[in-house]
PDB file of C-alpha atoms in Angstrom:
ATOM      1  CA  UNK A   1       3.716 -40.755  22.254  1.00  0.00           C
ATOM      2  CA  UNK A   2       3.017 -37.399  23.804  1.00  0.00           C
ATOM      3  CA  UNK A   3       2.738 -33.737  22.880  1.00  0.00           C
ATOM      4  CA  UNK A   4       5.207 -30.951  22.614  1.00  0.00           C
ATOM      5  CA  UNK A   5       4.503 -27.227  22.588  1.00  0.00           C
ATOM      6  CA  UNK A   6       6.786 -24.585  21.191  1.00  0.00           C
ATOM      7  CA  UNK A   7       5.073 -21.272  21.834  1.00  0.00           C
ATOM      8  CA  UNK A   8       5.714 -17.626  22.553  1.00  0.00           C
ATOM      9  CA  UNK A   9       9.274 -17.873  21.206  1.00  0.00           C
ATOM     10  CA  UNK A  10       9.187 -14.219  20.111  1.00  0.00           C
ATOM     11  CA  UNK A  11       7.193 -12.737  23.013  1.00  0.00           C
ATOM     12  CA  UNK A  12      10.216 -10.949  24.492  1.00  0.00           C
ATOM     13  CA  UNK A  13      11.247  -9.691  21.019  1.00  0.00           C
ATOM     14  CA  UNK A  14       7.811  -8.004  20.759  1.00  0.00           C
ATOM     15  CA  UNK A  15       8.542  -6.253  24.054  1.00  0.00           C
ATOM     16  CA  UNK A  16      11.451  -4.320  22.490  1.00  0.00           C
ATOM     17  CA  UNK A  17       9.099  -2.653  19.979  1.00  0.00           C
ATOM     18  CA  UNK A  18       6.188  -2.239  22.381  1.00  0.00           C
ATOM     19  CA  UNK A  19       7.100   1.187  23.829  1.00  0.00           C
ATOM     20  CA  UNK A  20       7.731   2.718  20.362  1.00  0.00           C
ATOM     21  CA  UNK A  21       4.443   1.315  19.030  1.00  0.00           C
ATOM     22  CA  UNK A  22       2.412   2.651  21.979  1.00  0.00           C
ATOM     23  CA  UNK A  23       4.045   6.072  21.719  1.00  0.00           C
ATOM     24  CA  UNK A  24       3.329   6.293  17.961  1.00  0.00           C
ATOM     25  CA  UNK A  25      -0.266   5.163  18.357  1.00  0.00           C
ATOM     26  CA  UNK A  26      -0.817   7.767  21.117  1.00  0.00           C
ATOM     27  CA  UNK A  27       0.365  10.593  18.860  1.00  0.00           C
ATOM     28  CA  UNK A  28      -1.792   9.304  15.959  1.00  0.00           C
ATOM     29  CA  UNK A  29      -4.803   8.947  18.276  1.00  0.00           C
ATOM     30  CA  UNK A  30      -4.658  12.535  19.566  1.00  0.00           C
ATOM     31  CA  UNK A  31      -3.998  13.961  16.075  1.00  0.00           C
ATOM     32  CA  UNK A  32      -6.972  12.040  14.716  1.00  0.00           C
ATOM     33  CA  UNK A  33      -9.344  12.813  17.617  1.00  0.00           C
ATOM     34  CA  UNK A  34      -8.541  16.551  17.450  1.00  0.00           C
ATOM     35  CA  UNK A  35      -9.091  16.673  13.728  1.00  0.00           C
ATOM     36  CA  UNK A  36     -12.323  14.613  13.849  1.00  0.00           C
ATOM     37  CA  UNK A  37     -13.841  17.281  16.146  1.00  0.00           C
ATOM     38  CA  UNK A  38     -12.636  20.026  13.764  1.00  0.00           C
ATOM     39  CA  UNK A  39     -14.201  18.104  10.839  1.00  0.00           C
ATOM     40  CA  UNK A  40     -17.663  17.757  12.396  1.00  0.00           C
ATOM     41  CA  UNK A  41     -17.733  21.494  13.224  1.00  0.00           C
ATOM     42  CA  UNK A  42     -16.290  22.352   9.770  1.00  0.00           C
ATOM     43  CA  UNK A  43     -18.713  20.031   7.945  1.00  0.00           C
ATOM     44  CA  UNK A  44     -21.715  21.735   9.583  1.00  0.00           C
ATOM     45  CA  UNK A  45     -20.193  25.200   8.986  1.00  0.00           C
ATOM     46  CA  UNK A  46     -19.475  24.579   5.275  1.00  0.00           C
ATOM     47  CA  UNK A  47     -22.720  22.603   4.764  1.00  0.00           C
ATOM     48  CA  UNK A  48     -20.586  19.918   3.099  1.00  0.00           C
ATOM     49  CA  UNK A  49     -21.648  16.253   3.031  1.00  0.00           C
ATOM     50  CA  UNK A  50     -18.178  15.308   1.726  1.00  0.00           C
ATOM     51  CA  UNK A  51     -16.577  16.814   4.871  1.00  0.00           C
ATOM     52  CA  UNK A  52     -19.157  15.059   7.122  1.00  0.00           C
ATOM     53  CA  UNK A  53     -18.461  11.770   5.260  1.00  0.00           C
ATOM     54  CA  UNK A  54     -14.802  12.094   6.056  1.00  0.00           C
ATOM     55  CA  UNK A  55     -15.628  13.051   9.644  1.00  0.00           C
ATOM     56  CA  UNK A  56     -17.508   9.777  10.112  1.00  0.00           C
ATOM     57  CA  UNK A  57     -14.606   7.890   8.516  1.00  0.00           C
ATOM     58  CA  UNK A  58     -12.160   9.662  10.849  1.00  0.00           C
ATOM     59  CA  UNK A  59     -14.405   8.900  13.836  1.00  0.00           C
ATOM     60  CA  UNK A  60     -14.122   5.200  12.900  1.00  0.00           C
ATOM     61  CA  UNK A  61     -10.352   5.602  12.568  1.00  0.00           C
ATOM     62  CA  UNK A  62     -10.135   7.333  15.956  1.00  0.00           C
ATOM     63  CA  UNK A  63     -11.949   4.400  17.499  1.00  0.00           C
ATOM     64  CA  UNK A  64      -9.646   1.982  15.652  1.00  0.00           C
ATOM     65  CA  UNK A  65      -6.498   3.772  16.902  1.00  0.00           C
ATOM     66  CA  UNK A  66      -7.855   4.079  20.450  1.00  0.00           C
ATOM     67  CA  UNK A  67      -8.790   0.419  20.655  1.00  0.00           C
ATOM     68  CA  UNK A  68      -5.484  -0.560  18.986  1.00  0.00           C
ATOM     69  CA  UNK A  69      -3.598   1.489  21.588  1.00  0.00           C
ATOM     70  CA  UNK A  70      -5.586  -0.142  24.434  1.00  0.00           C
ATOM     71  CA  UNK A  71      -5.177  -3.618  22.956  1.00  0.00           C
ATOM     72  CA  UNK A  72      -1.499  -3.125  22.158  1.00  0.00           C
ATOM     73  CA  UNK A  73      -1.016  -2.755  25.919  1.00  0.00           C
ATOM     74  CA  UNK A  74      -3.673  -5.344  26.830  1.00  0.00           C
ATOM     75  CA  UNK A  75      -2.235  -8.012  24.520  1.00  0.00           C
ATOM     76  CA  UNK A  76       1.074  -7.801  26.397  1.00  0.00           C
ATOM     77  CA  UNK A  77      -0.640  -9.462  29.361  1.00  0.00           C
ATOM     78  CA  UNK A  78       0.522 -13.046  29.809  1.00  0.00           C
ATOM     79  CA  UNK A  79      -1.698 -16.078  29.717  1.00  0.00           C
ATOM     80  CA  UNK A  80      -4.271 -16.585  32.399  1.00  0.00           C
ATOM     81  CA  UNK A  81      -6.417 -19.486  33.619  1.00  0.00           C
ATOM     82  CA  UNK A  82      -9.331 -18.069  31.648  1.00  0.00           C
ATOM     83  CA  UNK A  83      -7.348 -17.092  28.497  1.00  0.00           C
ATOM     84  CA  UNK A  84      -4.778 -19.854  28.069  1.00  0.00           C
ATOM     85  CA  UNK A  85      -3.603 -18.456  24.707  1.00  0.00           C
ATOM     86  CA  UNK A  86      -3.286 -14.946  26.147  1.00  0.00           C
ATOM     87  CA  UNK A  87      -5.183 -11.819  25.054  1.00  0.00           C
ATOM     88  CA  UNK A  88      -4.249 -11.491  21.362  1.00  0.00           C
ATOM     89  CA  UNK A  89      -7.776 -12.391  20.156  1.00  0.00           C
ATOM     90  CA  UNK A  90      -9.022  -9.052  21.607  1.00  0.00           C
ATOM     91  CA  UNK A  91      -7.326  -7.268  18.686  1.00  0.00           C
ATOM     92  CA  UNK A  92      -9.600  -8.722  15.954  1.00  0.00           C
ATOM     93  CA  UNK A  93     -12.562  -8.080  18.268  1.00  0.00           C
ATOM     94  CA  UNK A  94     -11.681  -4.385  18.119  1.00  0.00           C
ATOM     95  CA  UNK A  95     -11.450  -4.618  14.292  1.00  0.00           C
ATOM     96  CA  UNK A  96     -14.914  -6.252  14.199  1.00  0.00           C
ATOM     97  CA  UNK A  97     -16.501  -3.438  16.229  1.00  0.00           C
ATOM     98  CA  UNK A  98     -14.665  -0.821  14.136  1.00  0.00           C
ATOM     99  CA  UNK A  99     -15.879  -2.386  10.850  1.00  0.00           C
ATOM    100  CA  UNK A 100     -19.516  -2.322  12.100  1.00  0.00           C
ATOM    101  CA  UNK A 101     -19.142   1.384  13.041  1.00  0.00           C
ATOM    102  CA  UNK A 102     -17.739   2.231   9.587  1.00  0.00           C
ATOM    103  CA  UNK A 103     -20.498   0.250   7.824  1.00  0.00           C
ATOM    104  CA  UNK A 104     -23.241   2.052   9.815  1.00  0.00           C
ATOM    105  CA  UNK A 105     -21.600   5.458   9.217  1.00  0.00           C
ATOM    106  CA  UNK A 106     -21.336   4.832   5.465  1.00  0.00           C
ATOM    107  CA  UNK A 107     -25.017   3.854   5.191  1.00  0.00           C
ATOM    108  CA  UNK A 108     -26.044   7.060   7.046  1.00  0.00           C
ATOM    109  CA  UNK A 109     -23.909   9.174   4.681  1.00  0.00           C
ATOM    110  CA  UNK A 110     -25.371   7.481   1.544  1.00  0.00           C
ATOM    111  CA  UNK A 111     -28.944   8.019   2.828  1.00  0.00           C
ATOM    112  CA  UNK A 112     -28.146  11.730   3.505  1.00  0.00           C
ATOM    113  CA  UNK A 113     -26.268  12.304   0.219  1.00  0.00           C
ATOM    114  CA  UNK A 114     -28.822  10.917  -2.269  1.00  0.00           C
ATOM    115  CA  UNK A 115     -31.389  13.765  -1.741  1.00  0.00           C
ATOM    116  CA  UNK A 116     -28.498  16.265  -2.225  1.00  0.00           C
ATOM    117  CA  UNK A 117     -27.801  14.742  -5.641  1.00  0.00           C
ATOM    118  CA  UNK A 118     -31.385  15.515  -6.695  1.00  0.00           C
ATOM    119  CA  UNK A 119     -31.450  18.960  -5.061  1.00  0.00           C
ATOM    120  CA  UNK A 120     -27.863  20.180  -4.632  1.00  0.00           C
ATOM    121  CA  UNK A 121     -27.339  22.711  -1.817  1.00  0.00           C
ATOM    122  CA  UNK A 122     -24.703  25.435  -1.966  1.00  0.00           C
ATOM    123  CA  UNK A 123     -21.574  24.821   0.068  1.00  0.00           C
ATOM    124  CA  UNK A 124     -18.746  26.975   1.403  1.00  0.00           C
ATOM    125  CA  UNK A 125     -16.084  25.828  -1.098  1.00  0.00           C
ATOM    126  CA  UNK A 126     -13.371  28.037   0.434  1.00  0.00           C
ATOM    127  CA  UNK A 127     -13.973  26.576   3.881  1.00  0.00           C
ATOM    128  CA  UNK A 128     -13.819  23.083   2.331  1.00  0.00           C
ATOM    129  CA  UNK A 129     -10.461  23.966   0.744  1.00  0.00           C
ATOM    130  CA  UNK A 130      -8.937  25.030   4.109  1.00  0.00           C
ATOM    131  CA  UNK A 131     -10.299  21.906   5.837  1.00  0.00           C
ATOM    132  CA  UNK A 132      -8.942  19.674   3.049  1.00  0.00           C
ATOM    133  CA  UNK A 133      -5.456  21.178   3.422  1.00  0.00           C
ATOM    134  CA  UNK A 134      -5.663  20.725   7.209  1.00  0.00           C
ATOM    135  CA  UNK A 135      -6.855  17.111   6.684  1.00  0.00           C
ATOM    136  CA  UNK A 136      -3.876  16.270   4.472  1.00  0.00           C
ATOM    137  CA  UNK A 137      -1.469  17.835   7.026  1.00  0.00           C
ATOM    138  CA  UNK A 138      -3.009  16.173  10.132  1.00  0.00           C
ATOM    139  CA  UNK A 139      -3.380  12.715   8.585  1.00  0.00           C
ATOM    140  CA  UNK A 140      -0.067  12.966   6.770  1.00  0.00           C
ATOM    141  CA  UNK A 141       1.699  13.771  10.075  1.00  0.00           C
ATOM    142  CA  UNK A 142       0.079  10.723  11.733  1.00  0.00           C
ATOM    143  CA  UNK A 143       1.113   8.457   8.824  1.00  0.00           C
ATOM    144  CA  UNK A 144       4.764   9.613   9.045  1.00  0.00           C
ATOM    145  CA  UNK A 145       4.722   9.086  12.830  1.00  0.00           C
ATOM    146  CA  UNK A 146       3.421   5.523  12.446  1.00  0.00           C
ATOM    147  CA  UNK A 147       6.025   4.697   9.799  1.00  0.00           C
ATOM    148  CA  UNK A 148       8.695   5.014  12.528  1.00  0.00           C
ATOM    149  CA  UNK A 149       9.448   2.130  14.906  1.00  0.00           C
ATOM    150  CA  UNK A 150       7.576  -1.081  15.680  1.00  0.00           C
ATOM    151  CA  UNK A 151       6.026  -3.571  13.265  1.00  0.00           C
ATOM    152  CA  UNK A 152       2.751  -4.366  15.010  1.00  0.00           C
ATOM    153  CA  UNK A 153      -0.170  -5.488  12.852  1.00  0.00           C
ATOM    154  CA  UNK A 154      -2.282  -2.899  14.700  1.00  0.00           C
ATOM    155  CA  UNK A 155       0.163  -0.168  13.720  1.00  0.00           C
ATOM    156  CA  UNK A 156       0.277  -1.272  10.041  1.00  0.00           C
ATOM    157  CA  UNK A 157      -3.544  -1.413   9.841  1.00  0.00           C
ATOM    158  CA  UNK A 158      -3.985   2.041  11.422  1.00  0.00           C
ATOM    159  CA  UNK A 159      -1.328   3.502   9.095  1.00  0.00           C
ATOM    160  CA  UNK A 160      -3.244   2.181   6.068  1.00  0.00           C
ATOM    161  CA  UNK A 161      -6.476   3.723   7.435  1.00  0.00           C
ATOM    162  CA  UNK A 162      -4.803   7.129   7.732  1.00  0.00           C
ATOM    163  CA  UNK A 163      -3.231   6.836   4.292  1.00  0.00           C
ATOM    164  CA  UNK A 164      -6.736   6.280   2.874  1.00  0.00           C
ATOM    165  CA  UNK A 165      -7.823   9.460   4.713  1.00  0.00           C
ATOM    166  CA  UNK A 166      -5.049  11.467   3.009  1.00  0.00           C
ATOM    167  CA  UNK A 167      -6.346  10.270  -0.383  1.00  0.00           C
ATOM    168  CA  UNK A 168      -9.952  11.169   0.625  1.00  0.00           C
ATOM    169  CA  UNK A 169      -8.859  14.683   1.560  1.00  0.00           C
ATOM    170  CA  UNK A 170      -6.966  15.050  -1.716  1.00  0.00           C
ATOM    171  CA  UNK A 171     -10.287  14.342  -3.511  1.00  0.00           C
ATOM    172  CA  UNK A 172     -12.093  16.948  -1.333  1.00  0.00           C
ATOM    173  CA  UNK A 173      -9.276  19.443  -2.098  1.00  0.00           C
ATOM    174  CA  UNK A 174      -9.693  18.987  -5.867  1.00  0.00           C
ATOM    175  CA  UNK A 175     -13.522  19.188  -5.575  1.00  0.00           C
ATOM    176  CA  UNK A 176     -13.387  22.399  -3.533  1.00  0.00           C
ATOM    177  CA  UNK A 177     -10.993  24.062  -6.011  1.00  0.00           C
ATOM    178  CA  UNK A 178     -13.401  23.199  -8.877  1.00  0.00           C
ATOM    179  CA  UNK A 179     -16.382  24.618  -6.902  1.00  0.00           C
ATOM    180  CA  UNK A 180     -14.508  27.883  -6.152  1.00  0.00           C
ATOM    181  CA  UNK A 181     -14.232  28.539  -9.892  1.00  0.00           C
ATOM    182  CA  UNK A 182     -17.485  26.891 -11.054  1.00  0.00           C
ATOM    183  CA  UNK A 183     -20.945  26.877  -9.541  1.00  0.00           C
ATOM    184  CA  UNK A 184     -21.295  23.068  -9.296  1.00  0.00           C
ATOM    185  CA  UNK A 185     -22.598  22.231  -5.789  1.00  0.00           C
ATOM    186  CA  UNK A 186     -23.483  18.705  -7.056  1.00  0.00           C
ATOM    187  CA  UNK A 187     -19.768  17.859  -6.778  1.00  0.00           C
ATOM    188  CA  UNK A 188     -20.111  17.761  -2.982  1.00  0.00           C
ATOM    189  CA  UNK A 189     -22.703  14.888  -2.764  1.00  0.00           C
ATOM    190  CA  UNK A 190     -20.850  13.044  -5.565  1.00  0.00           C
ATOM    191  CA  UNK A 191     -17.610  13.206  -3.519  1.00  0.00           C
ATOM    192  CA  UNK A 192     -19.547  12.191  -0.442  1.00  0.00           C
ATOM    193  CA  UNK A 193     -20.971   9.096  -2.133  1.00  0.00           C
ATOM    194  CA  UNK A 194     -17.555   8.123  -3.557  1.00  0.00           C
ATOM    195  CA  UNK A 195     -15.990   8.349  -0.075  1.00  0.00           C
ATOM    196  CA  UNK A 196     -18.904   6.397   1.480  1.00  0.00           C
ATOM    197  CA  UNK A 197     -18.726   3.617  -1.134  1.00  0.00           C
ATOM    198  CA  UNK A 198     -14.949   3.421  -0.707  1.00  0.00           C
ATOM    199  CA  UNK A 199     -15.356   3.103   3.097  1.00  0.00           C
ATOM    200  CA  UNK A 200     -18.063   0.440   2.656  1.00  0.00           C
ATOM    201  CA  UNK A 201     -15.828  -1.628   0.368  1.00  0.00           C
ATOM    202  CA  UNK A 202     -12.914  -1.488   2.807  1.00  0.00           C
ATOM    203  CA  UNK A 203     -15.147  -2.188   5.840  1.00  0.00           C
ATOM    204  CA  UNK A 204     -16.595  -5.279   4.129  1.00  0.00           C
ATOM    205  CA  UNK A 205     -13.085  -6.472   3.230  1.00  0.00           C
ATOM    206  CA  UNK A 206     -11.914  -5.971   6.831  1.00  0.00           C
ATOM    207  CA  UNK A 207     -15.025  -7.718   8.135  1.00  0.00           C
ATOM    208  CA  UNK A 208     -14.325 -10.730   5.906  1.00  0.00           C
ATOM    209  CA  UNK A 209     -10.723 -10.986   7.220  1.00  0.00           C
ATOM    210  CA  UNK A 210     -11.878 -10.659  10.836  1.00  0.00           C
ATOM    211  CA  UNK A 211     -14.581 -13.328  10.391  1.00  0.00           C
ATOM    212  CA  UNK A 212     -11.964 -15.703   8.917  1.00  0.00           C
ATOM    213  CA  UNK A 213      -9.895 -15.210  12.094  1.00  0.00           C
ATOM    214  CA  UNK A 214     -12.870 -15.879  14.388  1.00  0.00           C
ATOM    215  CA  UNK A 215     -13.942 -18.914  12.317  1.00  0.00           C
ATOM    216  CA  UNK A 216     -10.370 -20.249  12.616  1.00  0.00           C
ATOM    217  CA  UNK A 217      -9.781 -20.419   8.862  1.00  0.00           C
ATOM    218  CA  UNK A 218      -6.267 -21.261   7.619  1.00  0.00           C
ATOM    219  CA  UNK A 219      -4.420 -17.913   7.252  1.00  0.00           C
ATOM    220  CA  UNK A 220      -4.260 -16.590   3.674  1.00  0.00           C
ATOM    221  CA  UNK A 221      -0.478 -16.270   3.801  1.00  0.00           C
ATOM    222  CA  UNK A 222       0.056 -19.941   4.680  1.00  0.00           C
ATOM    223  CA  UNK A 223      -0.384 -22.798   2.168  1.00  0.00           C
ATOM    224  CA  UNK A 224      -1.173 -25.926   4.230  1.00  0.00           C
ATOM    225  CA  UNK A 225      -0.097 -28.225   1.351  1.00  0.00           C
ATOM    226  CA  UNK A 226       3.318 -26.539   1.172  1.00  0.00           C
ATOM    227  CA  UNK A 227       3.681 -26.987   4.938  1.00  0.00           C
ATOM    228  CA  UNK A 228       2.933 -30.719   4.595  1.00  0.00           C
ATOM    229  CA  UNK A 229       5.325 -31.077   1.647  1.00  0.00           C
ATOM    230  CA  UNK A 230       8.147 -29.396   3.623  1.00  0.00           C
ATOM    231  CA  UNK A 231       7.543 -31.720   6.621  1.00  0.00           C
ATOM    232  CA  UNK A 232       7.409 -34.772   4.321  1.00  0.00           C
ATOM    233  CA  UNK A 233      10.994 -34.030   3.250  1.00  0.00           C
ATOM    234  CA  UNK A 234      12.212 -34.757   6.824  1.00  0.00           C
ATOM    235  CA  UNK A 235      13.755 -38.219   6.730  1.00  0.00           C
ATOM    236  CA  UNK A 236      12.151 -39.901   9.793  1.00  0.00           C
ATOM    237  CA  UNK A 237       8.582 -38.784   9.125  1.00  0.00           C
ATOM    238  CA  UNK A 238       6.408 -41.444   7.458  1.00  0.00           C
ATOM    239  CA  UNK A 239       3.131 -39.515   7.229  1.00  0.00           C
ATOM    240  CA  UNK A 240       1.053 -36.852   8.967  1.00  0.00           C
ATOM    241  CA  UNK A 241      -2.582 -36.176   9.764  1.00  0.00           C
ATOM    242  CA  UNK A 242      -4.880 -33.997  11.877  1.00  0.00           C
ATOM    243  CA  UNK A 243      -3.112 -30.837  10.624  1.00  0.00           C
ATOM    244  CA  UNK A 244      -4.631 -27.563  11.812  1.00  0.00           C
ATOM    245  CA  UNK A 245      -3.322 -24.036  11.203  1.00  0.00           C
ATOM    246  CA  UNK A 246      -5.152 -20.963  12.458  1.00  0.00           C
ATOM    247  CA  UNK A 247      -4.327 -17.485  13.691  1.00  0.00           C
ATOM    248  CA  UNK A 248      -5.071 -15.664  16.944  1.00  0.00           C
ATOM    249  CA  UNK A 249      -4.994 -12.116  15.588  1.00  0.00           C
ATOM    250  CA  UNK A 250      -3.970 -12.249  11.931  1.00  0.00           C
ATOM    251  CA  UNK A 251      -0.301 -12.155  12.869  1.00  0.00           C
ATOM    252  CA  UNK A 252       0.309 -14.825  15.548  1.00  0.00           C
ATOM    253  CA  UNK A 253      -0.152 -18.232  13.862  1.00  0.00           C
ATOM    254  CA  UNK A 254      -0.698 -21.604  15.522  1.00  0.00           C
ATOM    255  CA  UNK A 255      -0.219 -25.127  14.205  1.00  0.00           C
ATOM    256  CA  UNK A 256      -1.085 -28.545  15.656  1.00  0.00           C
ATOM    257  CA  UNK A 257      -0.165 -31.770  13.850  1.00  0.00           C
ATOM    258  CA  UNK A 258       0.155 -35.530  14.355  1.00  0.00           C
ATOM    259  CA  UNK A 259       3.373 -36.994  12.866  1.00  0.00           C
ATOM    260  CA  UNK A 260       3.823 -40.735  12.293  1.00  0.00           C
ATOM    261  CA  UNK A 261       7.487 -41.670  12.612  1.00  0.00           C
ATOM    262  CA  UNK A 262       9.082 -44.528  10.655  1.00  0.00           C
ATOM    263  CA  UNK A 263      10.512 -46.410  13.663  1.00  0.00           C
ATOM    264  CA  UNK A 264      10.620 -46.433  17.461  1.00  0.00           C
ATOM    265  CA  UNK A 265      12.885 -43.652  18.661  1.00  0.00           C
ATOM    266  CA  UNK A 266      14.471 -42.690  21.949  1.00  0.00           C
ATOM    267  CA  UNK A 267      13.444 -39.465  23.651  1.00  0.00           C
ATOM    268  CA  UNK A 268      16.757 -37.798  22.706  1.00  0.00           C
ATOM    269  CA  UNK A 269      16.194 -38.764  19.039  1.00  0.00           C
ATOM    270  CA  UNK A 270      12.626 -37.452  19.225  1.00  0.00           C
ATOM    271  CA  UNK A 271      13.948 -34.162  20.637  1.00  0.00           C
ATOM    272  CA  UNK A 272      16.279 -33.843  17.616  1.00  0.00           C
ATOM    273  CA  UNK A 273      13.418 -34.659  15.224  1.00  0.00           C
ATOM    274  CA  UNK A 274      11.206 -32.081  16.913  1.00  0.00           C
ATOM    275  CA  UNK A 275      13.950 -29.437  16.515  1.00  0.00           C
ATOM    276  CA  UNK A 276      14.041 -30.210  12.752  1.00  0.00           C
ATOM    277  CA  UNK A 277      10.247 -29.934  12.521  1.00  0.00           C
ATOM    278  CA  UNK A 278      10.245 -26.571  14.364  1.00  0.00           C
ATOM    279  CA  UNK A 279      13.069 -25.276  12.135  1.00  0.00           C
ATOM    280  CA  UNK A 280      11.049 -26.087   8.983  1.00  0.00           C
ATOM    281  CA  UNK A 281       7.853 -24.560  10.384  1.00  0.00           C
ATOM    282  CA  UNK A 282       9.559 -21.294  11.373  1.00  0.00           C
ATOM    283  CA  UNK A 283       9.953 -20.522   7.648  1.00  0.00           C
ATOM    284  CA  UNK A 284       6.126 -20.451   7.383  1.00  0.00           C
ATOM    285  CA  UNK A 285       5.723 -17.764  10.081  1.00  0.00           C
ATOM    286  CA  UNK A 286       4.184 -20.217  12.567  1.00  0.00           C
ATOM    287  CA  UNK A 287       4.717 -19.021  16.130  1.00  0.00           C
ATOM    288  CA  UNK A 288       3.062 -21.667  18.322  1.00  0.00           C
ATOM    289  CA  UNK A 289       3.710 -25.312  17.365  1.00  0.00           C
ATOM    290  CA  UNK A 290       2.125 -28.429  18.934  1.00  0.00           C
ATOM    291  CA  UNK A 291       3.351 -31.776  17.618  1.00  0.00           C
ATOM    292  CA  UNK A 292       2.221 -35.260  18.583  1.00  0.00           C
ATOM    293  CA  UNK A 293       4.409 -38.164  17.519  1.00  0.00           C
ATOM    294  CA  UNK A 294       2.907 -41.581  16.762  1.00  0.00           C
ATOM    295  CA  UNK A 295       4.567 -44.928  15.948  1.00  0.00           C
ATOM    296  CA  UNK A 296       3.608 -46.938  12.854  1.00  0.00           C
ATOM    297  CA  UNK A 297       0.404 -48.908  13.449  1.00  0.00           C
ATOM    298  CA  UNK A 298      -0.673 -46.778  16.428  1.00  0.00           C
ATOM    299  CA  UNK A 299      -4.429 -46.102  16.300  1.00  0.00           C
ATOM    300  CA  UNK A 300      -5.185 -42.373  16.401  1.00  0.00           C
ATOM    301  CA  UNK A 301      -8.629 -41.659  17.775  1.00  0.00           C
ATOM    302  CA  UNK A 302      -8.801 -38.303  15.962  1.00  0.00           C
ATOM    303  CA  UNK A 303      -7.970 -39.826  12.579  1.00  0.00           C
ATOM    304  CA  UNK A 304     -11.118 -42.047  12.824  1.00  0.00           C
ATOM    305  CA  UNK A 305     -13.224 -38.842  12.701  1.00  0.00           C
TER     306      UNK A 305
END
């Protein structure tokens, strides 16, 4: 009995936040890039693996913010003949590349840090202290900037990355204070390994989420059985099948469903029923809805499979 699409109903709402999000990401990008350069120089100068570990983490974050900034603008492009759903899927692609960079960086740090555990080298603890304070200030400033305006998933993800950096620098700060007062250079590789393991854990977790998006898994925040139960409560719906829910970028969710109606209905009645269906589905944070109505006894080719 035909299809109906209800998509992009909040596209223009996103536009209102777009300028604020881009502006915030730009500030965070330049803060992070500047400090990553300082870190690499400082890590070599202080002979600290912990500082270099954080530098690699920050390099990954700089890439994440840069690609988020690019994709925040790129995803605003409308649909095209080639990309009929638009460009939102480019965002998890950026997250995939970023996760691979962080994984590779963490492995390099672990390989470099293990020999230092066996034969600790002396480090410039005072230099580490100054860099740690600078790290907390730079990353803290970027976090506060990203807390303002816009609610993009890119912005939230980047803010969490930077918040993790602040915690990493707090650990380096404590370690450097201990090494100023005690000759314990082994603290540096221990800190380095802790940071690397923490990055590995987060990168694997991000990779798992990204792969679920690419493999079109049902989003974690949507219970498909609850969706079906809510639709079953609508009076004129007899049953449903061929229900699919997936997400384009972890934030923009899509549903397609076949609904069997209890009786033959006029087009105006179907329009009212569709409005009820869309109203119910909005509560589940579903942005793009495709419904196909079928009459009792109609053979659905898809249901056979």
